[in-house]
Coordinates of N, CA, C and O in Angstrom, one line a residue:
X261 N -80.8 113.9 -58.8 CA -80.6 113.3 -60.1 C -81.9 113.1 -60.9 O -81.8 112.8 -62.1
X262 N -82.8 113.3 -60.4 CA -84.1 113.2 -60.8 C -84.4 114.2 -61.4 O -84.1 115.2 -60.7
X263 N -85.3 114.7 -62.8 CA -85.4 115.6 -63.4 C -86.7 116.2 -62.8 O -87.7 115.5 -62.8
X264 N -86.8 117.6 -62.3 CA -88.0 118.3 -62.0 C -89.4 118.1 -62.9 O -89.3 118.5 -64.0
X265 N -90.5 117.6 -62.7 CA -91.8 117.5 -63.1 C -91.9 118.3 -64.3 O -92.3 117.8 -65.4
X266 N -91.6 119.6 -64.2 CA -92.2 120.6 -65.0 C -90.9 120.4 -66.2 O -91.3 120.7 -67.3
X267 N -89.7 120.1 -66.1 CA -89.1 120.4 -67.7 C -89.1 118.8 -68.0 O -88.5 118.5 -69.0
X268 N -89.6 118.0 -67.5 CA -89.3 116.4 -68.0 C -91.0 116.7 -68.6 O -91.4 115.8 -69.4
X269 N -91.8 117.6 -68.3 CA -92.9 117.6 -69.0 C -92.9 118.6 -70.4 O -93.3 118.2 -71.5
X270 N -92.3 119.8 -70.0 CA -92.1 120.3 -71.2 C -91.5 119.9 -72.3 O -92.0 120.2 -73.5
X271 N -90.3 119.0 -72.2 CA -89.2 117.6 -73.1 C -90.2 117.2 -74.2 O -90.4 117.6 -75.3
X272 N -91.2 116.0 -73.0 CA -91.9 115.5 -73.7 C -92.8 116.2 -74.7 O -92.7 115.9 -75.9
X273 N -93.6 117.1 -74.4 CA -94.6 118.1 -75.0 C -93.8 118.3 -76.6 O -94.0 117.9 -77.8
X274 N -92.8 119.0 -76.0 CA -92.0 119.7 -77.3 C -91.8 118.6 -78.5 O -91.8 118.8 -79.7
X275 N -91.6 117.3 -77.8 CA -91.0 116.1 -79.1 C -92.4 115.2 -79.3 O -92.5 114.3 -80.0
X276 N -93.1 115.7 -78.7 CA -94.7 115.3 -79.1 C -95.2 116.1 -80.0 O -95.8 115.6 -81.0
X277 N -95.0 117.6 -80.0 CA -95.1 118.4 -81.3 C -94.7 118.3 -82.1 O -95.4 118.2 -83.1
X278 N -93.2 118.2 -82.2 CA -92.7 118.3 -83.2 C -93.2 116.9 -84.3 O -93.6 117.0 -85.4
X279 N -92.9 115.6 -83.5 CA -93.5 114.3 -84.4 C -95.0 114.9 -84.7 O -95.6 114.4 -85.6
X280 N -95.6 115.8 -84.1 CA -96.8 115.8 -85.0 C -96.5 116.7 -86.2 O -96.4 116.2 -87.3
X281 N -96.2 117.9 -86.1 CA -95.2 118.9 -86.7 C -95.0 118.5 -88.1 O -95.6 118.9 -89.2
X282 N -93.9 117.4 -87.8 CA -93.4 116.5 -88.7 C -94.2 115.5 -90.1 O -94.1 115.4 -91.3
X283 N -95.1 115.0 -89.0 CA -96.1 114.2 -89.9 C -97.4 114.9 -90.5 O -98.2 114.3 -91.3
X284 N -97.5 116.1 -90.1 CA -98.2 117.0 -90.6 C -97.3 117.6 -92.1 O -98.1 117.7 -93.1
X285 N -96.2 117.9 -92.3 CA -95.6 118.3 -93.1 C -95.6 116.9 -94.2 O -96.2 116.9 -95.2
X286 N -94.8 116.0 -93.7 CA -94.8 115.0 -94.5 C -96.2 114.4 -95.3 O -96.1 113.8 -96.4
X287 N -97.0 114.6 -94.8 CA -98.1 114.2 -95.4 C -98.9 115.1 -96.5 O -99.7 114.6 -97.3
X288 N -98.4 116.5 -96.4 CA -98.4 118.1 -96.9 C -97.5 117.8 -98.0 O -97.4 118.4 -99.1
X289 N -96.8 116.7 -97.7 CA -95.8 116.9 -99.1 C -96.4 116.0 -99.9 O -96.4 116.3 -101.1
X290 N -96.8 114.9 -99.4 CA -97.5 113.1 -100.0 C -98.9 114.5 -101.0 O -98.8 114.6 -102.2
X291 N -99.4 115.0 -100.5 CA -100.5 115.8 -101.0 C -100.5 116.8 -102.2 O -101.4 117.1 -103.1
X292 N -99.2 117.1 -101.9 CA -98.8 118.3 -103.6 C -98.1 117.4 -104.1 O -98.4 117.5 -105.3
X293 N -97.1 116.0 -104.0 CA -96.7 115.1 -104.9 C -98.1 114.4 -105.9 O -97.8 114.0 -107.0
X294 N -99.5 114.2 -105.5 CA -100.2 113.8 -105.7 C -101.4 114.9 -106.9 O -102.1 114.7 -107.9
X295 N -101.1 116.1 -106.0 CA -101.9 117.4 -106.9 C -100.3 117.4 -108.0 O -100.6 116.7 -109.1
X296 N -99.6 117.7 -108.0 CA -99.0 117.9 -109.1 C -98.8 117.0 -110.3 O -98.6 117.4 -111.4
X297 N -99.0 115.2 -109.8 CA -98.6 114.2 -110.9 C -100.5 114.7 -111.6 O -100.7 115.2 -112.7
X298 N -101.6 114.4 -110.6 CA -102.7 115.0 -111.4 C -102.7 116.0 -112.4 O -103.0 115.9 -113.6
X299 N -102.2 117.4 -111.6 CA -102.4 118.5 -113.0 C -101.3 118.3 -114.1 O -101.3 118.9 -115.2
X300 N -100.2 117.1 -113.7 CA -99.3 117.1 -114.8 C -99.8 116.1 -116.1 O -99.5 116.2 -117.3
X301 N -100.7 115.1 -115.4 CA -102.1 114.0 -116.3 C -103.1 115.0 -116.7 O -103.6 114.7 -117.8
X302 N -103.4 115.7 -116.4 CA -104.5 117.1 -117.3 C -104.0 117.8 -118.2 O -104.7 118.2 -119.2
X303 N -102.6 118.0 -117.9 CA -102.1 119.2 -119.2 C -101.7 118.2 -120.3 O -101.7 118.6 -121.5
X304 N -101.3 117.0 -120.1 CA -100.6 116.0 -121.2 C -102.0 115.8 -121.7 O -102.1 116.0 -122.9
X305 N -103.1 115.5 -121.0 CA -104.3 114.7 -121.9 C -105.2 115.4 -122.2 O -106.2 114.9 -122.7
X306 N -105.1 116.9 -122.0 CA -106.3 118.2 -122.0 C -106.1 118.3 -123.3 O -107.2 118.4 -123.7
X307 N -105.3 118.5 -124.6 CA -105.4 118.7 -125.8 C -105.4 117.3 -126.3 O -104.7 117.2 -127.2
X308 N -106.0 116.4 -126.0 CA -106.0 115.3 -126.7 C -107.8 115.4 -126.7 O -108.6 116.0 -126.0
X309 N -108.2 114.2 -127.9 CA -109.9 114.7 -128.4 C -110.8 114.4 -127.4 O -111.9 114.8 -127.4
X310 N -110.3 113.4 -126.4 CA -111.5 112.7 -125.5 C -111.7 113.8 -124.5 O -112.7 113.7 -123.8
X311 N -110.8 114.7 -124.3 CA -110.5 115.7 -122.8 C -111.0 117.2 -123.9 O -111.6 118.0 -123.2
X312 N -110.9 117.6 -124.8 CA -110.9 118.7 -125.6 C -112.8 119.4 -125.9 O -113.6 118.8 -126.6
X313 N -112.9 120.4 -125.5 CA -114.4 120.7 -125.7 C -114.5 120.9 -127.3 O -113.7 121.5 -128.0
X314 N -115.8 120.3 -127.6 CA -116.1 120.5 -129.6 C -117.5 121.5 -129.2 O -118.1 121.9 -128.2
X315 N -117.5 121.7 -130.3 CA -119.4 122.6 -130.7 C -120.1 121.5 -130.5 O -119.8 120.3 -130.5
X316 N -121.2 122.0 -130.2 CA -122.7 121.2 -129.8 C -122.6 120.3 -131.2 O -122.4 119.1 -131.3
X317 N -123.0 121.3 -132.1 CA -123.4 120.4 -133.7 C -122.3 119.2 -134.0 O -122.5 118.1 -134.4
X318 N -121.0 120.0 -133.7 CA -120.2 118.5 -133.8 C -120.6 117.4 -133.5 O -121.1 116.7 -134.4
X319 N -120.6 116.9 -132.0 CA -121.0 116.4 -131.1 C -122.3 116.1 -131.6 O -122.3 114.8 -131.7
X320 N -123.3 116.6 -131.9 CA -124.4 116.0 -132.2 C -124.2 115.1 -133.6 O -125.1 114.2 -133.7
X321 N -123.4 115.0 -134.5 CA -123.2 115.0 -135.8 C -122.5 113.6 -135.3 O -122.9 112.5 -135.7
X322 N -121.3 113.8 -134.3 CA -120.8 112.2 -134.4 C -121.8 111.4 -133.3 O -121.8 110.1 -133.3
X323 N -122.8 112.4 -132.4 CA -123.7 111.1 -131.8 C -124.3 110.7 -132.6 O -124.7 109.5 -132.4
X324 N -124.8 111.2 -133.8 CA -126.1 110.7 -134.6 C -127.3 111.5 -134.4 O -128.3 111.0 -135.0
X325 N -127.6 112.5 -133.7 CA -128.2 113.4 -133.4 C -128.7 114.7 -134.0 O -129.7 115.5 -133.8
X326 N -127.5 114.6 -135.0 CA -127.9 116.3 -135.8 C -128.6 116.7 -136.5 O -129.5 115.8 -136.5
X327 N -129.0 117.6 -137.4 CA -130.2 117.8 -138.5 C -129.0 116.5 -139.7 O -127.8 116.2 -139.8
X328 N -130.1 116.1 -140.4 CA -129.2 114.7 -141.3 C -130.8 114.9 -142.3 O -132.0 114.9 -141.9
X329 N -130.3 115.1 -143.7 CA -131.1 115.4 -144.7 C -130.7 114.4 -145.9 O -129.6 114.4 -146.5
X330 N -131.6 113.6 -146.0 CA -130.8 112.9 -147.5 C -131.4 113.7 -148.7 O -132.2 112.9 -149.3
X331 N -131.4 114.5 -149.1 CA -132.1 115.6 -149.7 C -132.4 114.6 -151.2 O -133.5 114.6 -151.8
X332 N -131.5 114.0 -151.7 CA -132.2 113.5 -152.9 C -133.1 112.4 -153.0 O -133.6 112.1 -154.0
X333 N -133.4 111.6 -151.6 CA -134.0 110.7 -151.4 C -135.2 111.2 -150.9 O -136.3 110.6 -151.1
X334 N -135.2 112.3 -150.1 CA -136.1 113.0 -149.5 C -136.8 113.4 -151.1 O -137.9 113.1 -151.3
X335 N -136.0 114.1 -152.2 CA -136.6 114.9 -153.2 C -137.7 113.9 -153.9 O -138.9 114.2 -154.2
X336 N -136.8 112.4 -154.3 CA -137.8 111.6 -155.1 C -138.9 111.5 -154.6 O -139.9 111.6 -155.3
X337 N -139.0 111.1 -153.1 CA -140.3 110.6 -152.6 C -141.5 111.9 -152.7 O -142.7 111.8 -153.0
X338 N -140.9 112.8 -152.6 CA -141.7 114.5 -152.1 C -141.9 114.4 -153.7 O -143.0 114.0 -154.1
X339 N -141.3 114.5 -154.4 CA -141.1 115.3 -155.5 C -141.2 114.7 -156.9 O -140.9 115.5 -157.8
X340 N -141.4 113.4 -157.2 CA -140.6 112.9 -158.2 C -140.1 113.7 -159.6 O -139.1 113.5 -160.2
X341 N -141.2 114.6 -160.0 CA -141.3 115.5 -161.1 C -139.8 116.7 -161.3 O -139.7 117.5 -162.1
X342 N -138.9 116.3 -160.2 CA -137.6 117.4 -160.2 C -137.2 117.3 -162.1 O -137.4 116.4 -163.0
X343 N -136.6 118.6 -162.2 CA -135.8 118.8 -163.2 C -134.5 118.2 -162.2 O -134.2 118.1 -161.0
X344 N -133.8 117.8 -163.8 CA -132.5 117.9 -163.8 C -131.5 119.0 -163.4 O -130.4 118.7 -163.0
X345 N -131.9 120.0 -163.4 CA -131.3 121.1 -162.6 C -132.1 121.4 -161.4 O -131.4 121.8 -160.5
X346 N -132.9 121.3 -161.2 CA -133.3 121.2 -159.4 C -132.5 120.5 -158.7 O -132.0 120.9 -157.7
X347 N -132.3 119.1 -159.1 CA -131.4 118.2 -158.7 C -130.1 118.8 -158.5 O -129.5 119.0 -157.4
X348 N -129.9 119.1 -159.6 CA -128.4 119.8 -159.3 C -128.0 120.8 -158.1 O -127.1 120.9 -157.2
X349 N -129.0 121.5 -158.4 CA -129.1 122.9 -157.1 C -129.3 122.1 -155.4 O -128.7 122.3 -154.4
X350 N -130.1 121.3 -155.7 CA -130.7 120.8 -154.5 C -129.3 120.2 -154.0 O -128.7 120.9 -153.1
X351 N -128.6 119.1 -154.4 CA -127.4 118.1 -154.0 C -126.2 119.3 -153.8 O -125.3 119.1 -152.9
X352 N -126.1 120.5 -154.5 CA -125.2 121.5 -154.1 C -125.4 121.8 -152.7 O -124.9 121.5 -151.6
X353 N -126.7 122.8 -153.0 CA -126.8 123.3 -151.7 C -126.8 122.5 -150.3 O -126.7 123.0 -149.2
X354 N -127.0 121.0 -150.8 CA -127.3 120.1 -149.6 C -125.4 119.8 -149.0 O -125.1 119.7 -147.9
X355 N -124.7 119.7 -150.0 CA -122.7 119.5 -150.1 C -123.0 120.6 -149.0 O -123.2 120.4 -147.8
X356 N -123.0 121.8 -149.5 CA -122.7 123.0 -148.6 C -122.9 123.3 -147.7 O -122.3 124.2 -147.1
X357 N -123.7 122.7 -147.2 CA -124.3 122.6 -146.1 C -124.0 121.8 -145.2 O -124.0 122.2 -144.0
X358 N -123.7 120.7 -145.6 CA -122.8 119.7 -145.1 C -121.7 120.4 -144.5 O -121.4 120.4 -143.4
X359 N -121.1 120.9 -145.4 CA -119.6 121.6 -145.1 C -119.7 122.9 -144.6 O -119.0 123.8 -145.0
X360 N -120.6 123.0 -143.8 CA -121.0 124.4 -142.9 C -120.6 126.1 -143.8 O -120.4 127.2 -143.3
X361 N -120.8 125.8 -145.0 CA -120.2 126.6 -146.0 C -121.6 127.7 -146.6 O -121.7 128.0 -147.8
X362 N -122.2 128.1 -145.8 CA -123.0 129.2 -145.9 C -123.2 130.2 -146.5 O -124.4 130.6 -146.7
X363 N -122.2 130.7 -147.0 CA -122.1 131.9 -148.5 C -122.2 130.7 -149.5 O -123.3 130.8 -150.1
X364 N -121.6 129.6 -149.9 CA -122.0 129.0 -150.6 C -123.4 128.5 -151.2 O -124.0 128.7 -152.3
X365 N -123.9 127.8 -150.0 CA -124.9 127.9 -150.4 C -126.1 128.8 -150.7 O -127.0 128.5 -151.4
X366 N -125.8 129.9 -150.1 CA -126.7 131.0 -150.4 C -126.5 131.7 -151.5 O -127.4 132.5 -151.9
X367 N -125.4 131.6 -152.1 CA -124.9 132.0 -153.7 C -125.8 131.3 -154.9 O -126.4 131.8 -155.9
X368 N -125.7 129.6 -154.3 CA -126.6 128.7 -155.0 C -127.6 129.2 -155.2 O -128.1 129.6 -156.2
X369 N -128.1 129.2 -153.8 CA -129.9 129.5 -154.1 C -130.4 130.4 -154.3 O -131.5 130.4 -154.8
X370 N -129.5 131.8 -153.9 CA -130.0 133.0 -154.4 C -130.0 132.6 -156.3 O -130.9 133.1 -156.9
X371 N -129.1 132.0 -156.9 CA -129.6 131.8 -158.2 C -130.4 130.8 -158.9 O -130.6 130.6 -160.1
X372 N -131.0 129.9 -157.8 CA -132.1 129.4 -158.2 C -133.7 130.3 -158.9 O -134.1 131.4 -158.4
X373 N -134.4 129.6 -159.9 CA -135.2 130.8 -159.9 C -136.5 129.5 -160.4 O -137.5 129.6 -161.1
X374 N -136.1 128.4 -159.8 CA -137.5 127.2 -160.1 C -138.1 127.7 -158.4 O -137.7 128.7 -157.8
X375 N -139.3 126.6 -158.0 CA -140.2 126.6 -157.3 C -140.6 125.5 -156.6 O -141.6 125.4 -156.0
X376 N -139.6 124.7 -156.8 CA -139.6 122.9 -156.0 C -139.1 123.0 -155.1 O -138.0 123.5 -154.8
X377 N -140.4 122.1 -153.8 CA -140.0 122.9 -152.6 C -139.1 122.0 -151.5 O -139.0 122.1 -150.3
X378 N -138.2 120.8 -152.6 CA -137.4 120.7 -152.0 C -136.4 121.7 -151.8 O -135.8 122.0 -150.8
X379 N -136.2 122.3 -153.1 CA -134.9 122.9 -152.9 C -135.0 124.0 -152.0 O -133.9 124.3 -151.5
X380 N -136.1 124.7 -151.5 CA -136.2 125.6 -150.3 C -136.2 124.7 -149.1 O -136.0 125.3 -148.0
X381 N -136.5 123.4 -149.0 CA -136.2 122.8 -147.8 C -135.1 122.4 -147.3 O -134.9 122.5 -146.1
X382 N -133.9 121.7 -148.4 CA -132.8 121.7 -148.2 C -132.2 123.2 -148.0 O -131.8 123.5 -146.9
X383 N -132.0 124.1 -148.8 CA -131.6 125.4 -148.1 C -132.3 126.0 -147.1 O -131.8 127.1 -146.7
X384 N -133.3 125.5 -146.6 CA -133.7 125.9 -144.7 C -133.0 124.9 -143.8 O -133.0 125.2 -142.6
X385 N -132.4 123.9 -144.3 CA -131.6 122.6 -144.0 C -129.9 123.6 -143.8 O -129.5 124.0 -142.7
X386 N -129.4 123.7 -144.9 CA -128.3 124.5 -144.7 C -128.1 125.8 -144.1 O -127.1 126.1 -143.5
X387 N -129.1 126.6 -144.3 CA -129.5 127.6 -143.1 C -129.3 127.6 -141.6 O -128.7 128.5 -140.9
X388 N -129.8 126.4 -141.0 CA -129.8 125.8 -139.8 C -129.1 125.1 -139.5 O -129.3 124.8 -138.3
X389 N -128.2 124.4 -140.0 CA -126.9 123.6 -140.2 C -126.0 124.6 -140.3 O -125.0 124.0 -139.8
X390 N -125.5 125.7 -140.7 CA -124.3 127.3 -140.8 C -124.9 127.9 -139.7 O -124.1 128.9 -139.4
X391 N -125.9 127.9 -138.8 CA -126.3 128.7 -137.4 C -126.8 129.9 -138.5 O -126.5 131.0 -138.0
X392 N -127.2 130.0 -139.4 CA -127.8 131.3 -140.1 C -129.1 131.0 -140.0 O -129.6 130.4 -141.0
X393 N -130.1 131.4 -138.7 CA -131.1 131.5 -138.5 C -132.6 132.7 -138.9 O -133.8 132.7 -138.9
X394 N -131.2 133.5 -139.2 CA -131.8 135.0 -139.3 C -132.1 134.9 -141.3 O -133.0 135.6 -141.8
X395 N -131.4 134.3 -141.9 CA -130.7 134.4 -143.1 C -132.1 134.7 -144.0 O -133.2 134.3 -143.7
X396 N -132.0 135.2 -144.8 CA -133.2 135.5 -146.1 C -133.4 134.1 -147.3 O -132.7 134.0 -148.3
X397 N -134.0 133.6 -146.9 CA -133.9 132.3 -147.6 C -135.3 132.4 -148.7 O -135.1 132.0 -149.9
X398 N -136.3 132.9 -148.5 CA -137.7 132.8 -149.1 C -137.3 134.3 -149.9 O -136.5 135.2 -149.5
X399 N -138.4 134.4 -151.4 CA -138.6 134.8 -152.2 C -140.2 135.6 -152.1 O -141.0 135.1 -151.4
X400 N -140.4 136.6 -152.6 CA -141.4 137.4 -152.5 C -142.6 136.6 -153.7 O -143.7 137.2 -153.9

C-alpha cells in the first residue's frame, strides 16, 4: 500500500515544476501588463510638447540662450547719427530675422545701399539666426 520511492519522488518533482512553471509564467504576464501600460503612457504623451523633440535654436530661444539683438537700442548707442531709413532697414531686417524669414531679409539688404554698420550687423544677426552661414552678406 505504500507508494515505491522512485514514483512518490517523481509526483513530487513534477508538481514542484510545474508551481515553478506556473509562477514563472505568471510573473511573465505581471511583466508585459507593466511594459504595455508603459509604452501605452509614451504613445499618449510622446506628441505632447514636454516629451516632443524641438531645434536647438528653439530651445535656446525659450531658455534665454539664443543670439537676442535689440538692434535699435544696440543702433542708438553704436550709432546715434542713423538716418531715418537706416532705421527702417535695420528694424526690418532685425523682424525677419526674428521670424527665421531669410529671403526676406536678404531682399532688404540686398537693397540697402547706406554704410551704417549697424545695419550689416543686424543682417549678420539674421544670417545666423536662418542657419545661412554661407550667405553673401558684405558688399565689395
Amino acid at each position: 500500500s505504500q507508494m515505491p520511492l522512485a514514483d512518490s519522488f517523481g509526483v513530487g518533482m513534477r508538481s514542484k515544476a510545474m508551481r515553478r512553471s506556473k509562477a514563472m509564467v505568471i510573473r511573465c504576464c505581471r511583466g508585459l501588463v507593466v511594459l504595455a501600460m508603459l509604452t501605452e503612457f509614451w504613445f499618449q504623451h510622446a506628441s505632447s510638447s514636454s516629451f516632443a523633440q524641438q531645434s536647438i535654436s528653439a530651445f535656446r530661444d525659450r531658455e534665454g540662450t539664443g543670439v537676442h539683438e535689440s538692434a535699435m537700442q544696440d543702433a542708438r548707442n553704436i550709432e546715434p547719427s542713423l538716418t531715418t531709413a537706416d532705421k527702417i532697414v535695420l528694424s526690418s531686417i532685425a523682424n525677419a530675422g526674428k521670424a527665421y524669414d531669410w529671403p526676406a531679409a536678404r531682399k532688404i539688404f540686398s537693397q540697402y545701399a547706406g554704410r551704417a554698420t549697424s545695419v550689416y550687423s543686424v543682417a549678420m544677426t539674421a544670417a545666423f539666426r536662418c542657419k545661412e552661414y554661407q550667405a553673401e552678406i558684405g558688399r565689395a
